[in-house]
Short mmCIF file of N, CA and C in Angstrom, two decimals:
data_model
loop_
_atom_site.label_atom_id
_atom_site.label_comp_id
_atom_site.label_asym_id
_atom_site.label_seq_id
_atom_site.Cartn_x
_atom_site.Cartn_y
_atom_site.Cartn_z
N MET P 1 -145.02 -63.70 58.81
CA MET P 1 -146.44 -64.48 58.14
C MET P 1 -146.69 -65.21 60.20
N ASN P 2 -147.48 -65.17 59.84
CA ASN P 2 -148.02 -66.45 61.02
C ASN P 2 -148.98 -67.06 61.38
N LYS P 3 -148.66 -68.59 60.90
CA LYS P 3 -148.73 -69.30 59.91
C LYS P 3 -149.85 -69.46 61.97
N LYS P 4 -151.04 -70.13 62.20
CA LYS P 4 -151.46 -71.36 63.47
C LYS P 4 -152.70 -72.53 62.09
N HIS P 5 -152.04 -73.14 62.19
CA HIS P 5 -152.34 -74.29 62.07
C HIS P 5 -153.62 -74.76 62.94
N LYS P 6 -155.17 -74.75 62.43
CA LYS P 6 -156.14 -74.79 62.21
C LYS P 6 -156.42 -75.57 61.59
N SER P 7 -157.76 -77.21 61.64
CA SER P 7 -157.78 -78.02 61.13
C SER P 7 -159.06 -77.28 60.30
N SER P 8 -159.52 -77.47 59.46
CA SER P 8 -160.82 -77.53 59.77
C SER P 8 -161.74 -78.79 59.58
N ALA P 9 -160.70 -79.43 59.38
CA ALA P 9 -160.76 -81.09 59.20
C ALA P 9 -161.24 -82.04 60.13
N PRO P 10 -163.30 -82.30 59.48
CA PRO P 10 -163.28 -83.01 61.14
C PRO P 10 -161.84 -84.14 61.46
N GLY P 11 -162.39 -84.51 63.44
CA GLY P 11 -161.48 -84.90 63.83
C GLY P 11 -159.86 -84.29 63.67
N GLY P 12 -159.53 -83.59 63.07
CA GLY P 12 -158.32 -82.81 63.09
C GLY P 12 -157.22 -82.90 61.58
N SER P 13 -156.26 -82.55 62.41
CA SER P 13 -154.90 -82.65 61.15
C SER P 13 -154.86 -84.28 60.77
N GLN P 14 -153.93 -83.62 59.83
CA GLN P 14 -153.55 -85.38 59.53
C GLN P 14 -152.88 -85.96 60.14
N ARG P 15 -151.97 -84.76 61.06
CA ARG P 15 -151.25 -85.67 61.74
C ARG P 15 -152.04 -86.50 63.50
N GLN P 16 -152.92 -85.88 63.85
CA GLN P 16 -153.71 -86.04 64.71
C GLN P 16 -153.71 -87.39 64.58
N LEU P 17 -155.19 -87.63 63.30
CA LEU P 17 -156.35 -88.68 62.39
C LEU P 17 -155.06 -90.09 62.10
N ARG P 18 -153.72 -89.44 61.92
CA ARG P 18 -152.33 -90.64 61.49
C ARG P 18 -152.36 -90.80 63.53
N VAL P 19 -152.11 -90.00 64.22
CA VAL P 19 -151.78 -90.30 65.92
C VAL P 19 -152.48 -91.38 65.88
N GLY P 20 -154.02 -90.74 66.25
CA GLY P 20 -155.47 -91.11 66.81
C GLY P 20 -154.86 -93.02 65.73
N GLU P 21 -155.17 -92.73 64.68
CA GLU P 21 -155.19 -94.11 64.60
C GLU P 21 -153.40 -95.35 64.76
N GLN P 22 -153.04 -94.39 65.25
CA GLN P 22 -151.68 -95.44 66.18
C GLN P 22 -152.50 -96.05 67.60
N VAL P 23 -152.92 -94.51 67.94
CA VAL P 23 -153.74 -95.29 69.32
C VAL P 23 -154.28 -95.97 69.29
N ARG P 24 -155.34 -96.03 68.41
CA ARG P 24 -156.73 -97.25 68.38
C ARG P 24 -155.74 -98.11 68.75
N HIS P 25 -155.48 -98.52 67.18
CA HIS P 25 -154.33 -99.57 67.41
C HIS P 25 -153.54 -100.23 68.03
N ALA P 26 -153.72 -100.10 69.28
CA ALA P 26 -152.43 -100.70 70.14
C ALA P 26 -153.14 -100.59 70.99
N MET P 27 -154.77 -99.10 71.27
CA MET P 27 -155.53 -99.71 72.09
C MET P 27 -155.61 -101.41 72.21
N ALA P 28 -156.33 -101.28 70.27
CA ALA P 28 -157.67 -102.45 70.53
C ALA P 28 -156.76 -103.78 70.95
N ASP P 29 -155.21 -103.89 69.88
CA ASP P 29 -154.72 -104.57 70.06
C ASP P 29 -154.07 -105.45 72.06
N ILE P 30 -153.79 -104.37 73.32
CA ILE P 30 -153.54 -104.54 73.82
C ILE P 30 -155.11 -104.79 74.78
N LEU P 31 -156.48 -105.37 74.38
CA LEU P 31 -157.64 -105.07 74.87
C LEU P 31 -157.88 -106.18 73.38
N ALA P 32 -157.43 -106.97 72.75
CA ALA P 32 -157.94 -108.12 71.77
C ALA P 32 -156.85 -109.62 73.04
N GLN P 33 -155.67 -108.55 73.31
CA GLN P 33 -154.94 -109.46 73.83
C GLN P 33 -154.96 -110.32 75.48
N GLY P 34 -155.78 -109.65 75.71
CA GLY P 34 -156.11 -109.66 77.27
C GLY P 34 -154.89 -109.41 78.46
N ASN P 35 -154.19 -108.46 77.72
CA ASN P 35 -153.23 -107.49 78.81
C ASN P 35 -153.29 -107.33 79.93
N VAL P 36 -155.02 -106.53 79.59
CA VAL P 36 -155.56 -105.86 81.22
C VAL P 36 -156.10 -106.41 81.55
N HIS P 37 -155.57 -106.96 82.86
CA HIS P 37 -156.33 -107.90 84.36
C HIS P 37 -156.92 -107.34 85.08
N ASP P 38 -157.97 -107.56 85.09
CA ASP P 38 -159.21 -107.44 85.70
C ASP P 38 -160.11 -107.49 85.63
N ALA P 39 -160.81 -108.20 86.05
CA ALA P 39 -161.84 -109.52 86.72
C ALA P 39 -163.50 -108.57 86.16
N ASP P 40 -163.92 -107.00 85.71
CA ASP P 40 -164.85 -106.62 85.05
C ASP P 40 -164.59 -106.73 83.82
N LEU P 41 -163.52 -106.51 83.00
CA LEU P 41 -162.89 -106.19 81.38
C LEU P 41 -163.34 -108.00 81.36
N GLU P 42 -162.22 -109.07 81.35
CA GLU P 42 -163.21 -110.72 81.50
C GLU P 42 -164.42 -110.59 81.01
N GLY P 43 -164.55 -111.90 80.00
CA GLY P 43 -165.69 -112.16 79.15
C GLY P 43 -166.10 -111.13 78.24
N HIS P 44 -165.32 -109.48 78.40
CA HIS P 44 -165.58 -108.87 77.35
C HIS P 44 -164.72 -108.83 76.16
N ILE P 45 -165.30 -108.33 74.77
CA ILE P 45 -164.50 -108.73 73.80
C ILE P 45 -165.16 -107.23 73.55
N ILE P 46 -163.88 -106.16 73.50
CA ILE P 46 -164.51 -104.95 73.18
C ILE P 46 -163.48 -104.00 72.37
N THR P 47 -164.31 -103.33 71.45
CA THR P 47 -164.37 -102.83 69.58
C THR P 47 -163.88 -101.00 70.39
N VAL P 48 -162.68 -100.86 69.82
CA VAL P 48 -161.92 -98.91 69.61
C VAL P 48 -162.43 -99.20 68.31
N PRO P 49 -163.63 -98.30 68.34
CA PRO P 49 -163.38 -98.02 66.59
C PRO P 49 -163.28 -96.65 66.75
N GLU P 50 -163.03 -95.62 67.23
CA GLU P 50 -162.29 -94.54 67.42
C GLU P 50 -160.76 -94.18 68.65
N VAL P 51 -160.44 -93.09 67.98
CA VAL P 51 -159.02 -92.28 69.28
C VAL P 51 -159.29 -90.88 68.70
N ARG P 52 -159.59 -90.08 69.68
CA ARG P 52 -159.59 -88.24 69.06
C ARG P 52 -158.49 -88.33 69.61
N MET P 53 -157.06 -87.25 69.03
CA MET P 53 -156.11 -86.84 69.53
C MET P 53 -155.94 -85.14 69.82
N SER P 54 -155.90 -84.32 71.20
CA SER P 54 -155.62 -82.83 71.03
C SER P 54 -155.46 -82.95 70.32
N PRO P 55 -154.95 -81.60 70.11
CA PRO P 55 -154.15 -81.19 68.56
C PRO P 55 -152.85 -81.44 69.18
N ASP P 56 -152.17 -80.87 70.70
CA ASP P 56 -150.64 -81.39 70.76
C ASP P 56 -151.08 -82.29 70.96
N LEU P 57 -151.64 -83.63 71.00
CA LEU P 57 -150.67 -84.73 70.70
C LEU P 57 -150.96 -85.94 72.46
N LYS P 58 -150.65 -84.87 73.60
CA LYS P 58 -151.49 -85.23 75.04
C LYS P 58 -152.11 -86.10 76.05
N LEU P 59 -153.26 -85.84 74.80
CA LEU P 59 -154.45 -86.17 74.83
C LEU P 59 -155.58 -87.41 74.23
N ALA P 60 -156.19 -88.19 74.74
CA ALA P 60 -156.86 -88.55 73.03
C ALA P 60 -157.66 -89.92 74.07
N THR P 61 -158.70 -89.45 73.20
CA THR P 61 -160.39 -89.13 73.33
C THR P 61 -160.48 -91.68 73.24
N VAL P 62 -160.37 -92.40 73.92
CA VAL P 62 -160.63 -93.68 73.35
C VAL P 62 -162.05 -93.57 73.04
N TYR P 63 -162.50 -93.43 71.92
CA TYR P 63 -163.97 -94.35 72.13
C TYR P 63 -163.98 -95.65 72.06
N VAL P 64 -165.06 -96.76 73.00
CA VAL P 64 -164.83 -98.24 72.88
C VAL P 64 -166.43 -98.39 72.85
N MET P 65 -166.21 -99.30 73.04
CA MET P 65 -167.95 -100.91 73.09
C MET P 65 -167.98 -101.55 73.15
N PRO P 66 -168.19 -102.89 74.40
CA PRO P 66 -168.98 -103.38 74.10
C PRO P 66 -169.02 -104.80 73.35
N LEU P 67 -168.61 -105.59 73.69
CA LEU P 67 -169.59 -106.47 72.26
C LEU P 67 -171.04 -106.36 72.63
N GLY P 68 -171.91 -106.79 72.09
CA GLY P 68 -173.32 -106.69 72.60
C GLY P 68 -174.32 -104.61 72.77
N GLY P 69 -172.53 -104.16 73.70
CA GLY P 69 -173.36 -102.78 74.31
C GLY P 69 -173.21 -103.23 75.59
N ARG P 70 -173.34 -103.86 76.04
CA ARG P 70 -174.23 -104.55 77.39
C ARG P 70 -172.46 -104.22 78.35
N ASP P 71 -172.99 -104.27 80.02
CA ASP P 71 -172.13 -103.13 80.28
C ASP P 71 -171.22 -102.11 80.65
N THR P 72 -171.99 -101.30 79.91
CA THR P 72 -170.97 -100.17 79.34
C THR P 72 -170.59 -99.48 80.54
N GLU P 73 -171.39 -99.06 81.87
CA GLU P 73 -170.48 -98.66 82.61
C GLU P 73 -169.49 -98.92 83.58
N ILE P 74 -169.71 -100.25 83.60
CA ILE P 74 -168.93 -101.52 84.00
C ILE P 74 -167.49 -101.25 83.60
N VAL P 75 -167.07 -100.64 81.52
CA VAL P 75 -165.96 -101.88 81.46
C VAL P 75 -165.63 -100.32 81.30
N ILE P 76 -166.11 -98.54 80.98
CA ILE P 76 -165.35 -97.94 81.31
C ILE P 76 -165.21 -97.57 82.52
N ALA P 77 -165.48 -97.96 83.47
CA ALA P 77 -164.77 -98.31 85.04
C ALA P 77 -164.03 -98.52 84.96
N ALA P 78 -163.80 -100.23 84.81
CA ALA P 78 -162.70 -100.54 85.03
C ALA P 78 -161.99 -100.12 83.63
N LEU P 79 -162.37 -99.50 82.84
CA LEU P 79 -160.19 -99.15 81.59
C LEU P 79 -160.15 -98.03 82.59
N GLU P 80 -160.84 -97.07 83.23
CA GLU P 80 -159.99 -95.91 84.06
C GLU P 80 -159.62 -96.38 85.36
N ARG P 81 -159.64 -97.37 85.96
CA ARG P 81 -158.97 -97.88 86.67
C ARG P 81 -157.75 -98.22 86.39
N ASN P 82 -157.70 -98.24 84.95
CA ASN P 82 -157.19 -99.76 84.78
C ASN P 82 -155.07 -98.81 83.37
N LYS P 83 -156.02 -97.49 83.90
CA LYS P 83 -155.73 -96.36 82.53
C LYS P 83 -154.08 -95.86 82.52
N LYS P 84 -153.94 -96.03 83.91
CA LYS P 84 -152.35 -95.73 84.13
C LYS P 84 -151.31 -97.30 82.86
N PHE P 85 -151.71 -98.28 83.10
CA PHE P 85 -151.31 -99.32 83.17
C PHE P 85 -151.97 -99.34 80.85
N LEU P 86 -152.59 -98.35 81.04
CA LEU P 86 -152.54 -98.37 79.24
C LEU P 86 -151.88 -97.80 79.02
N ARG P 87 -152.33 -96.46 79.35
CA ARG P 87 -151.53 -95.27 78.60
C ARG P 87 -149.66 -95.83 78.83
N GLY P 88 -148.83 -96.76 79.87
CA GLY P 88 -147.96 -96.49 79.88
C GLY P 88 -147.58 -97.95 78.56
N GLU P 89 -148.72 -98.87 78.13
CA GLU P 89 -148.79 -100.73 76.99
C GLU P 89 -148.24 -99.65 75.22
N VAL P 90 -149.70 -98.25 75.85
CA VAL P 90 -149.81 -97.50 74.51
C VAL P 90 -148.65 -96.86 74.52
N ALA P 91 -147.80 -95.78 75.46
CA ALA P 91 -146.12 -95.19 74.87
C ALA P 91 -145.79 -96.18 74.68
N ARG P 92 -145.07 -97.34 74.45
CA ARG P 92 -144.24 -98.21 74.18
C ARG P 92 -144.43 -98.69 72.62
N ARG P 93 -145.54 -98.33 72.78
CA ARG P 93 -145.57 -99.30 71.30
C ARG P 93 -146.02 -98.56 70.21
N VAL P 94 -146.75 -96.84 70.49
CA VAL P 94 -147.33 -95.71 69.85
C VAL P 94 -145.10 -94.62 69.87
N ASN P 95 -144.38 -94.31 68.87
CA ASN P 95 -143.64 -93.41 69.60
C ASN P 95 -144.53 -91.89 68.89
N LEU P 96 -144.27 -91.30 70.27
CA LEU P 96 -144.24 -90.03 70.62
C LEU P 96 -143.53 -90.09 72.01
N LYS P 97 -143.56 -88.21 72.04
CA LYS P 97 -142.28 -87.47 72.76
C LYS P 97 -143.41 -88.22 74.26
N PHE P 98 -145.02 -87.72 74.02
CA PHE P 98 -145.00 -88.02 75.12
C PHE P 98 -146.08 -89.06 74.75
N ALA P 99 -146.01 -89.63 75.47
CA ALA P 99 -147.18 -90.31 76.68
C ALA P 99 -148.36 -89.65 76.69
N PRO P 100 -149.94 -89.79 74.76
CA PRO P 100 -151.02 -89.15 76.44
C PRO P 100 -151.83 -89.41 76.68
N ASP P 101 -152.71 -88.40 77.67
CA ASP P 101 -153.35 -88.69 78.72
C ASP P 101 -154.49 -89.49 77.96
N ILE P 102 -155.29 -90.24 78.75
CA ILE P 102 -155.54 -90.76 77.85
C ILE P 102 -157.12 -91.03 78.94
N ARG P 103 -158.98 -90.99 78.13
CA ARG P 103 -159.81 -90.42 78.17
C ARG P 103 -160.75 -91.31 77.79
N PHE P 104 -161.59 -92.63 78.64
CA PHE P 104 -162.25 -93.70 77.49
C PHE P 104 -163.85 -92.67 77.30
N ARG P 105 -164.94 -93.14 76.76
CA ARG P 105 -166.11 -92.91 76.44
C ARG P 105 -166.35 -94.69 75.54
N VAL P 106 -167.80 -94.02 75.81
CA VAL P 106 -168.20 -94.96 75.40
C VAL P 106 -168.68 -94.74 73.62
N ASP P 107 -169.18 -95.34 72.03
CA ASP P 107 -169.09 -94.95 72.03
C ASP P 107 -170.69 -94.40 71.51
N GLU P 108 -171.79 -93.81 71.10
CA GLU P 108 -172.81 -93.66 70.82
C GLU P 108 -173.27 -94.02 69.88
N ARG P 109 -172.62 -94.09 68.68
CA ARG P 109 -172.48 -94.32 66.82
C ARG P 109 -173.36 -95.02 66.75
N PHE P 110 -172.98 -95.78 67.03
CA PHE P 110 -174.18 -97.78 66.95
C PHE P 110 -175.43 -97.73 66.97
N ASP P 111 -175.65 -96.79 69.07
CA ASP P 111 -177.21 -96.33 68.68
C ASP P 111 -177.24 -95.07 68.45
N GLU P 112 -177.06 -94.60 68.27
CA GLU P 112 -177.12 -93.55 67.22
C GLU P 112 -178.31 -93.82 64.87
N ALA P 113 -177.06 -94.83 65.11
CA ALA P 113 -177.39 -95.83 64.36
C ALA P 113 -178.66 -96.17 63.93
N GLU P 114 -178.81 -97.42 64.96
CA GLU P 114 -180.10 -98.33 65.04
C GLU P 114 -181.01 -96.91 65.36
N ARG P 115 -180.95 -96.28 66.06
CA ARG P 115 -182.83 -94.91 66.65
C ARG P 115 -182.89 -94.34 64.92
N ILE P 116 -182.31 -94.00 64.37
CA ILE P 116 -182.25 -93.45 62.77
C ILE P 116 -183.05 -94.71 62.28
N GLU P 117 -182.43 -95.82 62.19
CA GLU P 117 -182.62 -96.98 61.27
C GLU P 117 -184.02 -97.17 62.05
N LYS P 118 -184.89 -97.21 62.59
CA LYS P 118 -185.90 -97.52 63.76
C LYS P 118 -186.85 -96.53 62.99
N LEU P 119 -186.09 -95.84 62.55
CA LEU P 119 -187.27 -94.44 62.15
C LEU P 119 -187.79 -94.38 61.03
N LEU P 120 -186.71 -94.67 60.55
CA LEU P 120 -186.96 -94.93 58.77
C LEU P 120 -188.01 -95.86 58.35
N ARG P 121 -187.95 -96.99 60.06
CA ARG P 121 -189.27 -98.03 59.60
C ARG P 121 -190.17 -97.89 60.41
N THR P 122 -190.56 -96.24 60.68
CA THR P 122 -191.58 -95.73 60.52
C THR P 122 -193.04 -95.82 60.38
N PRO P 123 -194.07 -96.56 60.00
CA PRO P 123 -194.99 -96.54 58.67
C PRO P 123 -195.51 -94.47 58.32
N ALA P 124 -194.57 -93.75 59.57
CA ALA P 124 -194.75 -91.85 58.55
C ALA P 124 -193.74 -91.79 58.27
N VAL P 125 -192.98 -92.65 58.42
CA VAL P 125 -191.33 -91.82 57.28
C VAL P 125 -191.57 -92.71 55.69
N GLN P 126 -192.03 -94.26 56.20
CA GLN P 126 -192.08 -94.53 55.11
C GLN P 126 -193.62 -94.24 54.21
N LYS P 127 -194.34 -93.18 54.21
CA LYS P 127 -195.61 -92.57 54.41
C LYS P 127 -194.66 -91.54 53.45
N ASP P 128 -194.65 -91.15 53.63
CA ASP P 128 -193.53 -89.87 53.81
C ASP P 128 -192.53 -90.69 52.61
N LEU P 129 -191.91 -91.06 52.35
CA LEU P 129 -190.63 -92.22 50.81
C LEU P 129 -191.57 -92.20 50.24
N GLU P 130 -192.53 -93.14 50.50
CA GLU P 130 -193.89 -93.97 49.49
C GLU P 130 -194.61 -92.47 48.17
N GLN P 131 -194.57 -91.56 49.30
CA GLN P 131 -195.21 -90.08 48.57
C GLN P 131 -194.67 -89.56 47.04
N ASP P 132 -193.12 -89.77 47.94
CA ASP P 132 -192.47 -88.15 47.78
C ASP P 132 -191.46 -89.60 46.58
N LEU P 133 -191.61 -90.72 46.74
CA LEU P 133 -191.20 -91.50 44.93
C LEU P 133 -192.18 -90.59 44.05
N LYS P 134 -193.81 -91.69 44.60
CA LYS P 134 -194.78 -91.35 43.67
C LYS P 134 -195.12 -89.42 43.16
N GLN P 135 -194.63 -88.63 43.72
CA GLN P 135 -194.33 -87.54 42.46
C GLN P 135 -192.95 -86.88 41.99
N ASP P 136 -192.01 -87.94 42.13
CA ASP P 136 -190.76 -88.38 41.14
C ASP P 136 -191.48 -88.58 39.66
N LEU P 137 -192.16 -90.10 40.31
CA LEU P 137 -192.89 -90.26 38.98
C LEU P 137 -193.80 -89.39 38.55
N GLU P 138 -193.77 -89.20 39.20
CA GLU P 138 -194.64 -88.57 38.71
C GLU P 138 -194.80 -86.73 36.98
N GLN P 139 -193.41 -86.69 38.23
CA GLN P 139 -192.40 -85.07 37.63
C GLN P 139 -191.49 -85.95 36.44
N ASP P 140 -190.73 -86.75 36.12
CA ASP P 140 -190.51 -87.33 35.46
C ASP P 140 -190.85 -88.51 35.12
N PRO P 141 -191.19 -88.81 34.44
CA PRO P 141 -191.96 -90.80 34.13
C PRO P 141 -190.94 -90.79 33.12
N HIS P 142 -190.19 -90.85 33.05
CA HIS P 142 -188.67 -91.36 31.97
C HIS P 142 -187.64 -91.54 32.69
N SER P 143 -187.75 -90.31 34.13
CA SER P 143 -186.28 -91.13 34.76
C SER P 143 -186.11 -92.34 35.15
N ASP P 144 -186.97 -93.03 35.44
CA ASP P 144 -185.95 -94.43 35.86
C ASP P 144 -185.82 -95.35 34.20
N ARG P 145 -186.69 -95.20 33.33
CA ARG P 145 -186.08 -96.00 31.12
C ARG P 145 -184.98 -95.34 31.23
N GLU P 146 -184.92 -94.06 31.67
CA GLU P 146 -183.32 -93.51 30.97
C GLU P 146 -182.07 -94.26 32.52
N GLU P 147 -182.03 -94.82 33.64
CA GLU P 147 -181.33 -94.95 34.05
C GLU P 147 -181.02 -96.07 33.85
N GLU P 148 -181.94 -97.09 33.31
CA GLU P 148 -181.92 -98.62 33.05
C GLU P 148 -181.14 -98.11 31.56
N GLN P 149 -180.91 -98.03 30.84
CA GLN P 149 -180.56 -97.87 29.68
C GLN P 149 -179.14 -98.00 29.63
#
């Protein structure tokens, strides 16, 4: 029987997720402790919300966001310049057969969440939501009473 380990789970297999979380913790600790001596990183608090590992665990995509979302290009460039040092530090802290190659990306989930929040607050969407609520109440006027009881 020929088994292929294809994961249908978002983010990869359990192993990818577990190793990604270990790398995320290591990277967050390294950045929080100020172990990277780079003028462009000084004064920036950098969060590491996610690390995605390739199926062979040889590539780690590290998603980062500087506090306040400012200077993202400068921070990414500084992290890229210090990639060799960071890879060595991660290898020391996470027990893997191979130290994963690291690439840095800006985590844009915060921007996307803010964009959606703004859309939901627009007058057109608010009007649609009110109309939908009114229609729901007209179709089943007792639904609120049943939920309260």
